mmCIF file of C-alpha atoms in Angstrom:
data_model
loop_
_atom_site.group_PDB
_atom_site.id
_atom_site.type_symbol
_atom_site.label_atom_id
_atom_site.label_comp_id
_atom_site.label_asym_id
_atom_site.label_seq_id
_atom_site.Cartn_x
_atom_site.Cartn_y
_atom_site.Cartn_z
ATOM 1 C CA LEU A 170 14.187 10.737 -39.888
ATOM 2 C CA PHE A 171 11.188 9.671 -37.899
ATOM 3 C CA ILE A 172 12.047 7.669 -34.772
ATOM 4 C CA ARG A 173 9.330 5.620 -33.225
ATOM 5 C CA LYS A 174 9.302 5.214 -29.467
ATOM 6 C CA ARG A 175 8.085 1.984 -28.058
ATOM 7 C CA ILE A 176 5.355 2.495 -25.504
ATOM 8 C CA ARG A 177 5.421 0.095 -22.580
ATOM 9 C CA VAL A 178 2.164 -1.566 -21.726
ATOM 10 C CA GLN A 179 1.698 -2.237 -18.016
ATOM 11 C CA GLY A 180 1.524 -6.008 -18.366
ATOM 12 C CA GLU A 181 4.614 -6.193 -20.516
ATOM 13 C CA ASN A 182 8.083 -6.530 -18.918
ATOM 14 C CA MET A 183 6.977 -5.001 -15.636
ATOM 15 C CA ARG A 184 7.205 -6.550 -12.243
ATOM 16 C CA PHE A 185 4.370 -6.349 -9.729
ATOM 17 C CA LYS A 186 5.711 -4.533 -6.688
ATOM 18 C CA SER A 187 4.286 -5.262 -3.293
ATOM 19 C CA ARG A 188 4.709 -4.634 0.397
ATOM 20 C CA TYR A 189 4.329 -7.118 3.206
ATOM 21 C CA LEU A 190 2.571 -6.106 6.416
ATOM 22 C CA LEU A 191 3.430 -7.985 9.603
ATOM 23 C CA LEU A 192 0.376 -7.938 11.858
ATOM 24 C CA GLU A 193 -0.129 -8.804 15.513
ATOM 25 C CA PHE A 194 -3.568 -9.412 17.006
ATOM 26 C CA SER A 195 -4.335 -8.116 20.517
ATOM 27 C CA PHE A 196 -7.371 -9.283 22.443
ATOM 28 C CA SER A 197 -8.824 -7.898 25.655
ATOM 29 C CA SER A 198 -9.250 -11.322 27.249
ATOM 30 C CA GLU A 199 -8.158 -14.913 26.735
ATOM 31 C CA LYS A 200 -11.787 -15.916 26.150
ATOM 32 C CA ASP A 201 -12.122 -13.431 23.274
ATOM 33 C CA ARG A 202 -8.839 -14.709 21.846
ATOM 34 C CA ARG A 203 -9.992 -18.340 21.911
ATOM 35 C CA VAL A 204 -13.363 -17.498 20.338
ATOM 36 C CA ALA A 205 -11.852 -15.381 17.551
ATOM 37 C CA LEU A 206 -8.918 -17.606 16.662
ATOM 38 C CA SER A 207 -10.665 -20.975 16.955
ATOM 39 C CA SER A 208 -12.103 -20.772 13.439
ATOM 40 C CA LEU A 209 -9.918 -18.062 11.892
ATOM 41 C CA ASN A 210 -8.131 -18.926 8.671
ATOM 42 C CA GLU A 211 -6.637 -16.979 5.764
ATOM 43 C CA LYS A 212 -9.970 -16.740 3.958
ATOM 44 C CA HIS A 213 -11.794 -15.307 6.999
ATOM 45 C CA LEU A 214 -9.027 -12.784 7.720
ATOM 46 C CA ARG A 215 -9.067 -11.612 4.091
ATOM 47 C CA HIS A 216 -12.846 -11.246 4.286
ATOM 48 C CA HIS A 217 -12.649 -9.101 7.449
ATOM 49 C CA ILE A 218 -10.006 -6.868 5.852
ATOM 50 C CA LYS A 219 -12.135 -6.502 2.705
ATOM 51 C CA GLU A 220 -15.129 -5.443 4.832
ATOM 52 C CA SER A 221 -13.006 -2.873 6.645
ATOM 53 C CA LEU A 222 -11.615 -1.538 3.354
ATOM 54 C CA LEU A 223 -15.107 -1.212 1.903
ATOM 55 C CA SER A 224 -16.510 0.633 4.911
ATOM 56 C CA LEU A 225 -13.524 2.971 5.242
ATOM 57 C CA HIS A 226 -12.425 3.636 1.640
ATOM 58 C CA GLY A 227 -15.484 2.589 -0.377
ATOM 59 C CA ASP A 228 -15.579 0.741 -3.681
ATOM 60 C CA TYR A 229 -12.552 2.558 -5.085
ATOM 61 C CA GLY A 230 -10.298 1.645 -2.141
ATOM 62 C CA LEU A 231 -11.423 -1.961 -2.253
ATOM 63 C CA ALA A 232 -10.954 -2.187 -6.029
ATOM 64 C CA CYS A 233 -7.393 -0.816 -5.830
ATOM 65 C CA VAL A 234 -6.350 -3.533 -3.417
ATOM 66 C CA LEU A 235 -8.648 -6.491 -4.003
ATOM 67 C CA GLN A 236 -6.784 -8.149 -6.878
ATOM 68 C CA SER A 237 -3.522 -8.527 -4.980
ATOM 69 C CA LEU A 238 -4.565 -8.659 -1.306
ATOM 70 C CA ASN A 239 -3.201 -11.960 -0.052
ATOM 71 C CA VAL A 240 -2.706 -13.512 3.387
ATOM 72 C CA LYS A 241 0.707 -15.158 3.074
ATOM 73 C CA TYR A 242 1.075 -16.396 6.649
ATOM 74 C CA LEU A 243 -1.283 -16.784 9.593
ATOM 75 C CA ASN A 244 -0.307 -18.271 12.943
ATOM 76 C CA VAL A 245 -3.156 -18.403 15.442
ATOM 77 C CA THR A 246 -0.841 -19.694 18.172
ATOM 78 C CA THR A 247 1.360 -16.594 18.176
ATOM 79 C CA ASP A 248 -1.377 -14.183 16.927
ATOM 80 C CA VAL A 249 0.679 -13.098 13.914
ATOM 81 C CA ALA A 250 -0.089 -12.717 10.202
ATOM 82 C CA ILE A 251 1.725 -11.508 7.086
ATOM 83 C CA LEU A 252 -0.222 -9.822 4.281
ATOM 84 C CA ARG A 253 0.904 -9.052 0.744
ATOM 85 C CA VAL A 254 -0.523 -5.808 -0.620
ATOM 86 C CA PRO A 255 0.244 -3.603 -3.647
ATOM 87 C CA ARG A 256 3.055 -1.153 -2.979
ATOM 88 C CA ASP A 257 1.073 1.812 -4.283
ATOM 89 C CA HIS A 258 -1.839 1.181 -1.914
ATOM 90 C CA TYR A 259 -0.287 -0.315 1.223
ATOM 91 C CA ARG A 260 -1.258 2.742 3.279
ATOM 92 C CA THR A 261 -4.901 2.164 2.360
ATOM 93 C CA VAL A 262 -4.790 -1.382 3.715
ATOM 94 C CA TRP A 263 -2.752 -0.271 6.722
ATOM 95 C CA SER A 264 -5.375 2.300 7.719
ATOM 96 C CA ALA A 265 -8.224 -0.188 7.265
ATOM 97 C CA ILE A 266 -6.456 -2.782 9.422
ATOM 98 C CA THR A 267 -5.604 -0.272 12.132
ATOM 99 C CA LEU A 268 -9.248 0.773 12.435
ATOM 100 C CA MET A 269 -10.614 -2.775 12.676
ATOM 101 C CA THR A 270 -12.185 -3.305 16.104
ATOM 102 C CA HIS A 271 -13.568 -6.837 15.823
ATOM 103 C CA LEU A 272 -12.343 -10.148 14.486
ATOM 104 C CA GLN A 273 -14.825 -13.035 14.291
ATOM 105 C CA ASN A 274 -17.258 -11.009 16.481
ATOM 106 C CA SER A 275 -14.680 -10.653 19.269
ATOM 107 C CA PRO A 276 -13.182 -7.293 20.293
ATOM 108 C CA CYS A 277 -9.685 -7.076 18.899
ATOM 109 C CA SER A 278 -7.070 -4.571 17.853
ATOM 110 C CA ILE A 279 -4.625 -5.307 15.067
ATOM 111 C CA ASN A 280 -1.196 -3.700 15.186
ATOM 112 C CA THR A 281 1.071 -3.439 12.169
ATOM 113 C CA ILE A 282 4.472 -4.127 13.683
ATOM 114 C CA HIS A 283 6.530 -4.070 10.479
ATOM 115 C CA ILE A 284 6.243 -3.164 6.806
ATOM 116 C CA GLY A 285 8.757 -4.753 4.476
ATOM 117 C CA GLY A 286 9.541 -5.258 0.824
ATOM 118 C CA THR A 287 10.002 -9.017 1.177
ATOM 119 C CA ILE A 288 8.606 -11.824 3.290
ATOM 120 C CA LYS A 289 12.126 -12.577 4.471
ATOM 121 C CA SER A 290 12.509 -9.094 5.985
ATOM 122 C CA CYS A 291 9.226 -9.615 7.858
ATOM 123 C CA GLN A 292 10.408 -13.000 9.114
ATOM 124 C CA LYS A 293 13.700 -11.552 10.347
ATOM 125 C CA TYR A 294 11.905 -8.728 12.111
ATOM 126 C CA LEU A 295 9.441 -11.180 13.688
ATOM 127 C CA ILE A 296 12.287 -13.286 15.074
ATOM 128 C CA GLU A 297 13.941 -10.215 16.613
ATOM 129 C CA TYR A 298 10.574 -8.971 17.911
ATOM 130 C CA ASN A 299 9.824 -12.302 19.620
ATOM 131 C CA TYR A 300 13.348 -12.409 21.024
ATOM 132 C CA LYS A 301 12.853 -8.968 22.601
ATOM 133 C CA LYS A 302 9.512 -10.064 24.043
ATOM 134 C CA LEU A 303 11.125 -13.151 25.561
ATOM 135 C CA LYS A 304 13.945 -11.056 26.969
ATOM 136 C CA ASN A 305 11.416 -8.701 28.589
ATOM 137 C CA MET A 306 9.614 -11.710 30.059
ATOM 138 C CA LEU A 307 12.934 -12.946 31.418
ATOM 139 C CA GLU A 308 13.669 -9.610 33.088
ATOM 140 C CA SER A 309 10.188 -9.411 34.605
ATOM 141 C CA SER A 310 10.125 -13.012 35.903
ATOM 142 C CA SER A 311 10.227 -13.196 39.675
ATOM 143 C CA THR A 312 11.637 -16.607 40.609
ATOM 144 C CA GLY A 313 14.908 -18.224 39.685
ATOM 145 C CA LEU A 314 13.157 -21.299 38.306
ATOM 146 C CA GLU A 315 11.116 -19.178 35.872
ATOM 147 C CA LYS A 316 14.277 -17.423 34.692
ATOM 148 C CA LYS A 317 16.095 -20.712 34.213
ATOM 149 C CA ASN A 318 13.217 -22.195 32.174
ATOM 150 C CA LEU A 319 12.961 -19.067 30.024
ATOM 151 C CA ARG A 320 16.717 -19.057 29.354
ATOM 152 C CA LEU A 321 16.535 -22.679 28.233
ATOM 153 C CA LYS A 322 13.597 -21.893 25.912
ATOM 154 C CA ILE A 323 15.389 -18.866 24.434
ATOM 155 C CA LYS A 324 18.540 -20.900 23.760
ATOM 156 C CA GLU A 325 16.433 -23.644 22.202
ATOM 157 C CA VAL A 326 14.718 -21.160 19.878
ATOM 158 C CA LEU A 327 18.020 -19.510 18.958
ATOM 159 C CA LYS A 328 19.527 -22.881 18.008
ATOM 160 C CA LYS A 329 16.556 -23.674 15.745
ATOM 161 C CA ASP A 330 16.591 -20.274 14.041
ATOM 162 C CA SER A 331 20.399 -19.972 14.079
ATOM 163 C CA ILE A 332 20.353 -16.319 15.091
ATOM 164 C CA PRO A 333 23.553 -14.742 16.399
ATOM 165 C CA LEU A 334 21.916 -13.108 19.442
ATOM 166 C CA LYS A 335 23.225 -13.289 22.991
ATOM 167 C CA VAL A 336 21.090 -14.321 25.944
#
């Protein structure tokens, strides 16, 4: 008997797998930060990443990523962004982002602080990351009034996010 095997086509019954990169922008001065983030939006950030990909990895690197590169979240107040990239090529995007030196013509470094399989994992990590930053600020504050105000802010944030962390 001749048994025919069914060949799976990529578009058929297959799920697109992606990774989410949690990015943090670091600027050398507050002036550079204001200039860069004043007009930054998802479209501009995607454009800067595409330019970096093209210069670092060429046409092939850009083509591998371009179809599914997506800025899912951008917060210019907290200098944080979440990108969706293809799972097979997330290291390509990661290297291009790490080597970016300017954003909107302002000197900037972009740190990838977390890589996750879902947006929710990035959100959870971001909440813990911000909590640790606030805790470090609390420990480094000099006056009692500063500490009291920071404790109140931390408790307020924890109530909103309903996180079981202790202050």
